[in-house]
Amino acid sequence: MGKPRDKFWDYAEVIPNEGEGKDKGTRWKCKFCNKKYSGGASRIKAHLAKVDREGIKVCEAVDEATTKEALEALDSNKRPKKKKRPDYLTDSTPMNPQEADLQSTLPVLGQRNLNGQLQRRPDEIQRVEFSGENESIDLANIPTRSDFGESTVGAMMQEFENEIQVEGPSDAQGYVNDWSGRERMLAPKLVGRDRIVDELWGYLTTNDILRIGVYGMGGVGKTTTMKHLYNKVHGSAAFENGVIYEDRRRKMYNEGHRLLDELEKSCLLEACSDGNGSKAVRIHDVIRDMALHIMNANNPPCMVKSGLGLEDVPDDEEWLLNLQKVSLMSNGIEAVPPSISPNCPQLATLLLSDCKRLHKISKRFFRRMQGLKVIDLRYTSITKVPKSVMSLKKLRALVLKCCFQLSRIPSLAKLTSLGKLDIEGCRKIKEVPDGLGMLVNLTYLGIHVSGIERIPDGVVCKLKKLQHLRADYVTVKGGEVGKLRKLEVLRCRFENVNELNEYTRHATTIESYILVIGGHPNCSYALNSGKVVIMDDVEIRETCQFPRDVKFLWILRVRTWNISSFTGLEELEVLRTEELLEEPEGQQEERTSPPPPGDHCPNLKVLQILDCPKLKHLLVSRHHCYLHLKKLEKLEIYHCEELESMIGAATDEEESLTSSTPPLPPDAFSQLQLIKLRWCHKMKRVLTLESFMLLPNLEKLEIDRCEELESMIGAATDEEESLTSSTPPLPPDAFSQLQSIKIAGCPKMKDMVGPKSLPVLRKIELSGCAKMKRMKEVIGGQELDHGATSSLFLSPIPAASPGDQLSTRKLTLKLDDLEELESICSWTGLRDLIHVIQISRCPELKRIEMLDDASPPPSLKEIVLWVGGDGNRAKQWWESLEWEHPDAKNILEPYVFVDTPHRKKIPLRECRP
């Protein structure tokens, strides 16, 4: 039997569809003051009893009788109650007697109190960024600004401490330095209580559990169980000095984000964006201060003074002997003078990042900090690293990222424990630091966007434990990198194809790599992750051996190449060619040997061709195209001024044979979903009937500034154009998935496609076709006579019957900059589908026949006009339209809107003529 409903719910109105029940964030509105709150009956009582210490505002409109009743109810709840017999004693499940005496109860404190605190000061939420996909998660790098007073923080600390009490003897002290400096509780061996620890662990990782009560008779092992739970929390990840360490960086990354996810689910952190689209989390000042209070109460002390606007480093007196962590980040400190030399032998973490004015650190500063393991100086203005840093034998992470003035780093030879070295963005560092090859424990090396151009031979091969090498355009030896067996992430440059082949011969499969072959140090390829090979301005005369799992191949500024000489492309998904000076071999000269059998790139999904001025044909029919492209989904061609056709013959003599030579297998391009053509000025037709009889999965078609383009589908040659009318029509299922058509800047376009219906078409955009008067058809249909060539003629679409696909389809029609368009014709089937019409810069348009009726189309949502952003001119243009039905204009007027320069639509009725 469930708990009876509290009578105080009669004084509140539960807000539906918010929360999941009385104990899971229920929202309710007070019937006296009509204000909304969250929580259960106890918060309703506190609200009505005018008790302001319960984390809820008091009700100002409640009567005295109700207030008195609520106070009495609160007082009765605080009186001690007779303990009930635990339910587990009546459970039929067999249980260990000692285990039966120790049970965990579900929490009685949900998220509502925490949410209330977060809602108090939403403007004072701070942000904590976490690093990229393959870097360690630095949880110590948390802003420390606090705008709350000490009394508020103290009250919260006391409340929190009161709510996390555990029954039993208070002998849970006695820490030992174990697990590399992390504090572990000594505890007897558990016997028969592992399930209890696992159950408690499950509660700890549940979203809305903030308090767990553990009860049982004295001596049954409550304290021992809690010690083991404490150790399990610490043992869930190797967590040291705010940095998570694991044997593999992917595990470290996943563990860090798992912890962040748990904190976010518990409302201790809130997900946000850093303004650049990157993921971040932020923490409320109260939660942050509470965390610092707990940390300093149960652990060796820390000094956190970040974001306080400090101009000087704290005096030696403030640096306690047993300090373990210090954060002075985001301050205005300019220098660390020789007079500051703290004696902190146990200090493990020092954060001085984002002190942008910091330009000098005395060498005496680090002399008595021999326990340091993490030093973060990123985004400071230091010009050199103090030599005393190089004697810190326990140092594991040295972060100097974006120290733009840094020009000198002493020898690293003594830092044999160093696991991470990051000098990204240090452009004044021109050479690899001395002693880099001595860092035998190094797992992360970031030297990209620095002044370094090459890692000397024989250095990389000594870094046997290296997992993450971020060098980008820094040249390395392919054979040396390929022999690093623990490497997980690689970004670097190889000088030539031979180095690529050496890498491929020695390398094993890794999670992510971006390899630049050739290229230039100042290039930027705007790629962040994946399995990518970029070939830039490099000689390709021999066989190229690519990693067998390469997904993206980008070929730039290559004069002569032949894809048949590439091996290892079985998993290639994206091929991009750009600024090729010649057509690929085999498409330019006659082959002396047949192409390799079968598909060369069987899994290719995206083909992009950019800025290839001499390319005439995408594929050569004579060679039957060793790129069968059976899985191709996207085809994009930009700035190929000489391109004439998608499929062409190798020689002029073969051109006449094109129609009789089957260029591709029947399933070629069968998965193609998108075609984009831009600035291909000599192309006259996109598809030929012989080459592309079916495109069953084509969904989107975009043509932009193809000045000679006349049709979407036509004959293979101009001589065959006269025979087009006798060519068998396309099958009825051709283009059956086409949803969007966009044509811009194609003044010679005559027709787009030939089918009589496009069953799923949802969007048509026509723009910049200044000579539309020559356009006979836009979407198939019958030939128009000369007098109707100024019309936009839309093919008949069958009327929709209830339940079929057409009955739920809605069509958008956008017309822009069609200077000679005079009318839009349509049939009933199309009229029933029209949803949105946008018209701009069509000065000669006089009639819209699909709208000329006694009632608006059933799916019509709006008609949007743009006449230079001027509402008055739009009103005049609308009034100038010609209508056969006398009521058509008035019936349609409520649907008409004017688009303003700020993209804000206003009703036409509000515009004055």
PDB file of N, CA and C in Angstrom, residues 404-482:
ATOM      1  N   PHE A 404      52.601  32.945 -26.443  1.00  0.00           N
ATOM      2  CA  PHE A 404      53.029  33.483 -27.730  1.00  0.00           C
ATOM      3  C   PHE A 404      54.393  34.162 -27.675  1.00  0.00           C
ATOM      4  N   GLN A 405      54.844  34.580 -26.480  1.00  0.00           N
ATOM      5  CA  GLN A 405      56.134  35.244 -26.352  1.00  0.00           C
ATOM      6  C   GLN A 405      57.243  34.272 -25.966  1.00  0.00           C
ATOM      7  N   LEU A 406      56.888  33.040 -25.723  1.00  0.00           N
ATOM      8  CA  LEU A 406      57.878  32.057 -25.287  1.00  0.00           C
ATOM      9  C   LEU A 406      58.832  31.721 -26.431  1.00  0.00           C
ATOM     10  N   SER A 407      60.130  31.869 -26.176  1.00  0.00           N
ATOM     11  CA  SER A 407      61.123  31.609 -27.215  1.00  0.00           C
ATOM     12  C   SER A 407      62.206  30.639 -26.772  1.00  0.00           C
ATOM     13  N   ARG A 408      62.217  30.280 -25.489  1.00  0.00           N
ATOM     14  CA  ARG A 408      63.303  29.430 -25.014  1.00  0.00           C
ATOM     15  C   ARG A 408      62.791  28.443 -23.968  1.00  0.00           C
ATOM     16  N   ILE A 409      63.139  27.171 -24.182  1.00  0.00           N
ATOM     17  CA  ILE A 409      62.835  26.108 -23.224  1.00  0.00           C
ATOM     18  C   ILE A 409      64.138  25.394 -22.915  1.00  0.00           C
ATOM     19  N   PRO A 410      64.537  25.314 -21.638  1.00  0.00           N
ATOM     20  CA  PRO A 410      65.782  24.614 -21.299  1.00  0.00           C
ATOM     21  C   PRO A 410      65.699  23.132 -21.655  1.00  0.00           C
ATOM     22  N   SER A 411      66.789  22.443 -21.499  1.00  0.00           N
ATOM     23  CA  SER A 411      66.841  21.018 -21.819  1.00  0.00           C
ATOM     24  C   SER A 411      65.847  20.246 -20.957  1.00  0.00           C
ATOM     25  N   LEU A 412      65.139  19.319 -21.606  1.00  0.00           N
ATOM     26  CA  LEU A 412      64.124  18.513 -20.934  1.00  0.00           C
ATOM     27  C   LEU A 412      64.671  17.169 -20.468  1.00  0.00           C
ATOM     28  N   ALA A 413      65.964  16.956 -20.570  1.00  0.00           N
ATOM     29  CA  ALA A 413      66.536  15.631 -20.385  1.00  0.00           C
ATOM     30  C   ALA A 413      66.254  15.046 -19.011  1.00  0.00           C
ATOM     31  N   LYS A 414      66.154  15.888 -17.961  1.00  0.00           N
ATOM     32  CA  LYS A 414      65.962  15.385 -16.602  1.00  0.00           C
ATOM     33  C   LYS A 414      64.506  15.073 -16.275  1.00  0.00           C
ATOM     34  N   LEU A 415      63.575  15.499 -17.114  1.00  0.00           N
ATOM     35  CA  LEU A 415      62.150  15.306 -16.820  1.00  0.00           C
ATOM     36  C   LEU A 415      61.696  13.941 -17.337  1.00  0.00           C
ATOM     37  N   THR A 416      62.295  12.909 -16.829  1.00  0.00           N
ATOM     38  CA  THR A 416      62.024  11.566 -17.360  1.00  0.00           C
ATOM     39  C   THR A 416      60.642  11.041 -16.983  1.00  0.00           C
ATOM     40  N   SER A 417      59.957  11.695 -16.021  1.00  0.00           N
ATOM     41  CA  SER A 417      58.598  11.273 -15.654  1.00  0.00           C
ATOM     42  C   SER A 417      57.540  12.010 -16.465  1.00  0.00           C
ATOM     43  N   LEU A 418      57.941  12.953 -17.289  1.00  0.00           N
ATOM     44  CA  LEU A 418      56.983  13.792 -18.013  1.00  0.00           C
ATOM     45  C   LEU A 418      56.128  12.949 -18.945  1.00  0.00           C
ATOM     46  N   GLY A 419      54.822  13.112 -18.809  1.00  0.00           N
ATOM     47  CA  GLY A 419      53.885  12.389 -19.661  1.00  0.00           C
ATOM     48  C   GLY A 419      53.227  13.268 -20.705  1.00  0.00           C
ATOM     49  N   LYS A 420      53.175  14.587 -20.453  1.00  0.00           N
ATOM     50  CA  LYS A 420      52.526  15.492 -21.392  1.00  0.00           C
ATOM     51  C   LYS A 420      53.357  16.756 -21.561  1.00  0.00           C
ATOM     52  N   LEU A 421      53.614  17.100 -22.815  1.00  0.00           N
ATOM     53  CA  LEU A 421      54.293  18.343 -23.163  1.00  0.00           C
ATOM     54  C   LEU A 421      53.488  19.017 -24.254  1.00  0.00           C
ATOM     55  N   ASP A 422      52.992  20.221 -23.969  1.00  0.00           N
ATOM     56  CA  ASP A 422      52.143  20.945 -24.915  1.00  0.00           C
ATOM     57  C   ASP A 422      52.716  22.327 -25.143  1.00  0.00           C
ATOM     58  N   ILE A 423      53.252  22.564 -26.345  1.00  0.00           N
ATOM     59  CA  ILE A 423      53.757  23.890 -26.714  1.00  0.00           C
ATOM     60  C   ILE A 423      53.021  24.400 -27.954  1.00  0.00           C
ATOM     61  N   GLU A 424      51.770  24.018 -28.090  1.00  0.00           N
ATOM     62  CA  GLU A 424      50.954  24.499 -29.217  1.00  0.00           C
ATOM     63  C   GLU A 424      50.900  26.024 -29.235  1.00  0.00           C
ATOM     64  N   GLY A 425      51.056  26.604 -30.404  1.00  0.00           N
ATOM     65  CA  GLY A 425      50.915  28.048 -30.563  1.00  0.00           C
ATOM     66  C   GLY A 425      52.122  28.860 -30.146  1.00  0.00           C
ATOM     67  N   CYS A 426      53.201  28.212 -29.730  1.00  0.00           N
ATOM     68  CA  CYS A 426      54.423  28.940 -29.339  1.00  0.00           C
ATOM     69  C   CYS A 426      55.242  29.196 -30.602  1.00  0.00           C
ATOM     70  N   ARG A 427      54.873  30.199 -31.353  1.00  0.00           N
ATOM     71  CA  ARG A 427      55.450  30.434 -32.682  1.00  0.00           C
ATOM     72  C   ARG A 427      56.908  30.870 -32.633  1.00  0.00           C
ATOM     73  N   LYS A 428      57.357  31.400 -31.521  1.00  0.00           N
ATOM     74  CA  LYS A 428      58.738  31.855 -31.431  1.00  0.00           C
ATOM     75  C   LYS A 428      59.715  30.720 -31.114  1.00  0.00           C
ATOM     76  N   ILE A 429      59.192  29.541 -30.837  1.00  0.00           N
ATOM     77  CA  ILE A 429      60.062  28.380 -30.647  1.00  0.00           C
ATOM     78  C   ILE A 429      60.312  27.761 -32.016  1.00  0.00           C
ATOM     79  N   LYS A 430      61.550  27.832 -32.468  1.00  0.00           N
ATOM     80  CA  LYS A 430      61.879  27.409 -33.829  1.00  0.00           C
ATOM     81  C   LYS A 430      62.468  26.005 -33.906  1.00  0.00           C
ATOM     82  N   GLU A 431      62.950  25.490 -32.786  1.00  0.00           N
ATOM     83  CA  GLU A 431      63.573  24.174 -32.784  1.00  0.00           C
ATOM     84  C   GLU A 431      62.940  23.297 -31.711  1.00  0.00           C
ATOM     85  N   VAL A 432      63.005  21.991 -31.933  1.00  0.00           N
ATOM     86  CA  VAL A 432      62.527  21.041 -30.926  1.00  0.00           C
ATOM     87  C   VAL A 432      63.378  21.193 -29.670  1.00  0.00           C
ATOM     88  N   PRO A 433      62.768  21.283 -28.474  1.00  0.00           N
ATOM     89  CA  PRO A 433      63.557  21.444 -27.246  1.00  0.00           C
ATOM     90  C   PRO A 433      64.577  20.323 -27.083  1.00  0.00           C
ATOM     91  N   ASP A 434      65.755  20.691 -26.555  1.00  0.00           N
ATOM     92  CA  ASP A 434      66.793  19.696 -26.303  1.00  0.00           C
ATOM     93  C   ASP A 434      66.291  18.656 -25.299  1.00  0.00           C
ATOM     94  N   GLY A 435      66.732  17.448 -25.473  1.00  0.00           N
ATOM     95  CA  GLY A 435      66.383  16.384 -24.539  1.00  0.00           C
ATOM     96  C   GLY A 435      65.027  15.763 -24.764  1.00  0.00           C
ATOM     97  N   LEU A 436      64.330  16.127 -25.858  1.00  0.00           N
ATOM     98  CA  LEU A 436      63.000  15.567 -26.109  1.00  0.00           C
ATOM     99  C   LEU A 436      63.068  14.050 -26.232  1.00  0.00           C
ATOM    100  N   GLY A 437      64.119  13.537 -26.829  1.00  0.00           N
ATOM    101  CA  GLY A 437      64.235  12.101 -26.993  1.00  0.00           C
ATOM    102  C   GLY A 437      64.462  11.341 -25.696  1.00  0.00           C
ATOM    103  N   MET A 438      64.761  12.057 -24.607  1.00  0.00           N
ATOM    104  CA  MET A 438      64.982  11.418 -23.308  1.00  0.00           C
ATOM    105  C   MET A 438      63.679  11.213 -22.538  1.00  0.00           C
ATOM    106  N   LEU A 439      62.586  11.748 -23.038  1.00  0.00           N
ATOM    107  CA  LEU A 439      61.305  11.668 -22.317  1.00  0.00           C
ATOM    108  C   LEU A 439      60.654  10.324 -22.615  1.00  0.00           C
ATOM    109  N   VAL A 440      61.148   9.293 -21.987  1.00  0.00           N
ATOM    110  CA  VAL A 440      60.741   7.925 -22.317  1.00  0.00           C
ATOM    111  C   VAL A 440      59.325   7.622 -21.853  1.00  0.00           C
ATOM    112  N   ASN A 441      58.767   8.437 -20.958  1.00  0.00           N
ATOM    113  CA  ASN A 441      57.393   8.218 -20.480  1.00  0.00           C
ATOM    114  C   ASN A 441      56.389   9.161 -21.129  1.00  0.00           C
ATOM    115  N   LEU A 442      56.807   9.900 -22.121  1.00  0.00           N
ATOM    116  CA  LEU A 442      55.923  10.873 -22.771  1.00  0.00           C
ATOM    117  C   LEU A 442      54.805  10.153 -23.518  1.00  0.00           C
ATOM    118  N   THR A 443      53.558  10.554 -23.241  1.00  0.00           N
ATOM    119  CA  THR A 443      52.399   9.983 -23.940  1.00  0.00           C
ATOM    120  C   THR A 443      51.698  11.016 -24.822  1.00  0.00           C
ATOM    121  N   TYR A 444      51.891  12.304 -24.532  1.00  0.00           N
ATOM    122  CA  TYR A 444      51.237  13.364 -25.319  1.00  0.00           C
ATOM    123  C   TYR A 444      52.283  14.395 -25.708  1.00  0.00           C
ATOM    124  N   LEU A 445      52.345  14.708 -26.992  1.00  0.00           N
ATOM    125  CA  LEU A 445      53.252  15.735 -27.495  1.00  0.00           C
ATOM    126  C   LEU A 445      52.480  16.622 -28.460  1.00  0.00           C
ATOM    127  N   GLY A 446      52.340  17.898 -28.110  1.00  0.00           N
ATOM    128  CA  GLY A 446      51.667  18.870 -28.966  1.00  0.00           C
ATOM    129  C   GLY A 446      52.618  19.979 -29.365  1.00  0.00           C
ATOM    130  N   ILE A 447      53.017  20.014 -30.628  1.00  0.00           N
ATOM    131  CA  ILE A 447      53.949  21.038 -31.108  1.00  0.00           C
ATOM    132  C   ILE A 447      53.391  21.761 -32.332  1.00  0.00           C
ATOM    133  N   HIS A 448      52.090  21.640 -32.586  1.00  0.00           N
ATOM    134  CA  HIS A 448      51.511  22.248 -33.777  1.00  0.00           C
ATOM    135  C   HIS A 448      51.361  23.759 -33.592  1.00  0.00           C
ATOM    136  N   VAL A 449      51.268  24.448 -34.699  1.00  0.00           N
ATOM    137  CA  VAL A 449      51.148  25.915 -34.760  1.00  0.00           C
ATOM    138  C   VAL A 449      52.297  26.571 -33.989  1.00  0.00           C
ATOM    139  N   SER A 450      53.437  25.925 -33.950  1.00  0.00           N
ATOM    140  CA  SER A 450      54.633  26.522 -33.373  1.00  0.00           C
ATOM    141  C   SER A 450      55.560  26.909 -34.516  1.00  0.00           C
ATOM    142  N   GLY A 451      56.772  27.368 -34.173  1.00  0.00           N
ATOM    143  CA  GLY A 451      57.732  27.723 -35.218  1.00  0.00           C
ATOM    144  C   GLY A 451      58.568  26.547 -35.670  1.00  0.00           C
ATOM    145  N   ILE A 452      58.293  25.365 -35.152  1.00  0.00           N
ATOM    146  CA  ILE A 452      59.065  24.167 -35.493  1.00  0.00           C
ATOM    147  C   ILE A 452      58.615  23.644 -36.856  1.00  0.00           C
ATOM    148  N   GLU A 453      59.566  23.354 -37.732  1.00  0.00           N
ATOM    149  CA  GLU A 453      59.243  22.842 -39.056  1.00  0.00           C
ATOM    150  C   GLU A 453      59.538  21.353 -39.204  1.00  0.00           C
ATOM    151  N   ARG A 454      60.449  20.833 -38.396  1.00  0.00           N
ATOM    152  CA  ARG A 454      60.840  19.430 -38.546  1.00  0.00           C
ATOM    153  C   ARG A 454      61.302  18.872 -37.198  1.00  0.00           C
ATOM    154  N   ILE A 455      60.930  17.610 -36.930  1.00  0.00           N
ATOM    155  CA  ILE A 455      61.485  16.888 -35.794  1.00  0.00           C
ATOM    156  C   ILE A 455      62.707  16.129 -36.293  1.00  0.00           C
ATOM    157  N   PRO A 456      63.866  16.356 -35.688  1.00  0.00           N
ATOM    158  CA  PRO A 456      65.086  15.711 -36.195  1.00  0.00           C
ATOM    159  C   PRO A 456      64.948  14.189 -36.246  1.00  0.00           C
ATOM    160  N   ASP A 457      65.641  13.587 -37.183  1.00  0.00           N
ATOM    161  CA  ASP A 457      65.628  12.139 -37.318  1.00  0.00           C
ATOM    162  C   ASP A 457      66.149  11.499 -36.035  1.00  0.00           C
ATOM    163  N   GLY A 458      65.559  10.375 -35.676  1.00  0.00           N
ATOM    164  CA  GLY A 458      66.018   9.623 -34.527  1.00  0.00           C
ATOM    165  C   GLY A 458      65.441  10.056 -33.201  1.00  0.00           C
ATOM    166  N   VAL A 459      64.536  11.045 -33.182  1.00  0.00           N
ATOM    167  CA  VAL A 459      63.936  11.519 -31.931  1.00  0.00           C
ATOM    168  C   VAL A 459      62.613  10.804 -31.668  1.00  0.00           C
ATOM    169  N   VAL A 460      61.730  10.814 -32.646  1.00  0.00           N
ATOM    170  CA  VAL A 460      60.391  10.245 -32.453  1.00  0.00           C
ATOM    171  C   VAL A 460      60.465   8.755 -32.118  1.00  0.00           C
ATOM    172  N   CYS A 461      61.372   8.042 -32.721  1.00  0.00           N
ATOM    173  CA  CYS A 461      61.436   6.598 -32.502  1.00  0.00           C
ATOM    174  C   CYS A 461      61.813   6.242 -31.066  1.00  0.00           C
ATOM    175  N   LYS A 462      62.356   7.188 -30.285  1.00  0.00           N
ATOM    176  CA  LYS A 462      62.709   6.938 -28.893  1.00  0.00           C
ATOM    177  C   LYS A 462      61.517   7.089 -27.954  1.00  0.00           C
ATOM    178  N   LEU A 463      60.453   7.703 -28.419  1.00  0.00           N
ATOM    179  CA  LEU A 463      59.283   7.966 -27.571  1.00  0.00           C
ATOM    180  C   LEU A 463      58.336   6.768 -27.655  1.00  0.00           C
ATOM    181  N   LYS A 464      58.743   5.646 -27.082  1.00  0.00           N
ATOM    182  CA  LYS A 464      58.044   4.383 -27.254  1.00  0.00           C
ATOM    183  C   LYS A 464      56.625   4.404 -26.675  1.00  0.00           C
ATOM    184  N   LYS A 465      56.374   5.248 -25.657  1.00  0.00           N
ATOM    185  CA  LYS A 465      55.060   5.268 -25.010  1.00  0.00           C
ATOM    186  C   LYS A 465      54.137   6.340 -25.585  1.00  0.00           C
ATOM    187  N   LEU A 466      54.560   7.013 -26.624  1.00  0.00           N
ATOM    188  CA  LEU A 466      53.773   8.113 -27.181  1.00  0.00           C
ATOM    189  C   LEU A 466      52.437   7.606 -27.700  1.00  0.00           C
ATOM    190  N   GLN A 467      51.347   8.251 -27.258  1.00  0.00           N
ATOM    191  CA  GLN A 467      49.994   7.893 -27.679  1.00  0.00           C
ATOM    192  C   GLN A 467      49.360   8.968 -28.544  1.00  0.00           C
ATOM    193  N   HIS A 468      49.741  10.206 -28.349  1.00  0.00           N
ATOM    194  CA  HIS A 468      49.108  11.326 -29.053  1.00  0.00           C
ATOM    195  C   HIS A 468      50.201  12.247 -29.578  1.00  0.00           C
ATOM    196  N   LEU A 469      50.352  12.311 -30.883  1.00  0.00           N
ATOM    197  CA  LEU A 469      51.317  13.209 -31.515  1.00  0.00           C
ATOM    198  C   LEU A 469      50.568  14.208 -32.361  1.00  0.00           C
ATOM    199  N   ARG A 470      50.541  15.450 -31.917  1.00  0.00           N
ATOM    200  CA  ARG A 470      49.869  16.534 -32.652  1.00  0.00           C
ATOM    201  C   ARG A 470      50.938  17.458 -33.197  1.00  0.00           C
ATOM    202  N   ALA A 471      51.375  17.186 -34.422  1.00  0.00           N
ATOM    203  CA  ALA A 471      52.414  17.998 -35.047  1.00  0.00           C
ATOM    204  C   ALA A 471      51.889  18.760 -36.256  1.00  0.00           C
ATOM    205  N   ASP A 472      50.748  18.353 -36.814  1.00  0.00           N
ATOM    206  CA  ASP A 472      50.127  18.992 -37.970  1.00  0.00           C
ATOM    207  C   ASP A 472      51.099  19.104 -39.143  1.00  0.00           C
ATOM    208  N   TYR A 473      51.680  20.287 -39.397  1.00  0.00           N
ATOM    209  CA  TYR A 473      52.502  20.494 -40.586  1.00  0.00           C
ATOM    210  C   TYR A 473      53.987  20.408 -40.271  1.00  0.00           C
ATOM    211  N   VAL A 474      54.326  19.856 -39.111  1.00  0.00           N
ATOM    212  CA  VAL A 474      55.722  19.612 -38.761  1.00  0.00           C
ATOM    213  C   VAL A 474      56.139  18.283 -39.399  1.00  0.00           C
ATOM    214  N   THR A 475      57.262  18.290 -40.097  1.00  0.00           N
ATOM    215  CA  THR A 475      57.701  17.116 -40.842  1.00  0.00           C
ATOM    216  C   THR A 475      58.316  16.084 -39.903  1.00  0.00           C
ATOM    217  N   VAL A 476      57.918  14.827 -40.076  1.00  0.00           N
ATOM    218  CA  VAL A 476      58.498  13.713 -39.329  1.00  0.00           C
ATOM    219  C   VAL A 476      58.820  12.595 -40.320  1.00  0.00           C
ATOM    220  N   LYS A 477      59.592  11.640 -39.866  1.00  0.00           N
ATOM    221  CA  LYS A 477      59.942  10.493 -40.692  1.00  0.00           C
ATOM    222  C   LYS A 477      58.833   9.446 -40.606  1.00  0.00           C
ATOM    223  N   GLY A 478      58.347   9.013 -41.752  1.00  0.00           N
ATOM    224  CA  GLY A 478      57.237   8.061 -41.770  1.00  0.00           C
ATOM    225  C   GLY A 478      57.560   6.745 -41.110  1.00  0.00           C
ATOM    226  N   GLY A 479      58.765   6.232 -41.341  1.00  0.00           N
ATOM    227  CA  GLY A 479      59.136   4.956 -40.750  1.00  0.00           C
ATOM    228  C   GLY A 479      59.225   5.015 -39.240  1.00  0.00           C
ATOM    229  N   GLU A 480      59.698   6.147 -38.694  1.00  0.00           N
ATOM    230  CA  GLU A 480      59.826   6.275 -37.244  1.00  0.00           C
ATOM    231  C   GLU A 480      58.451   6.338 -36.581  1.00  0.00           C
ATOM    232  N   VAL A 481      57.538   7.107 -37.145  1.00  0.00           N
ATOM    233  CA  VAL A 481      56.200   7.215 -36.568  1.00  0.00           C
ATOM    234  C   VAL A 481      55.463   5.888 -36.692  1.00  0.00           C
ATOM    235  N   GLY A 482      55.641   5.204 -37.811  1.00  0.00           N
ATOM    236  CA  GLY A 482      54.941   3.949 -38.027  1.00  0.00           C
ATOM    237  C   GLY A 482      55.315   2.866 -37.034  1.00  0.00           C
TER     238      GLY A 482
END
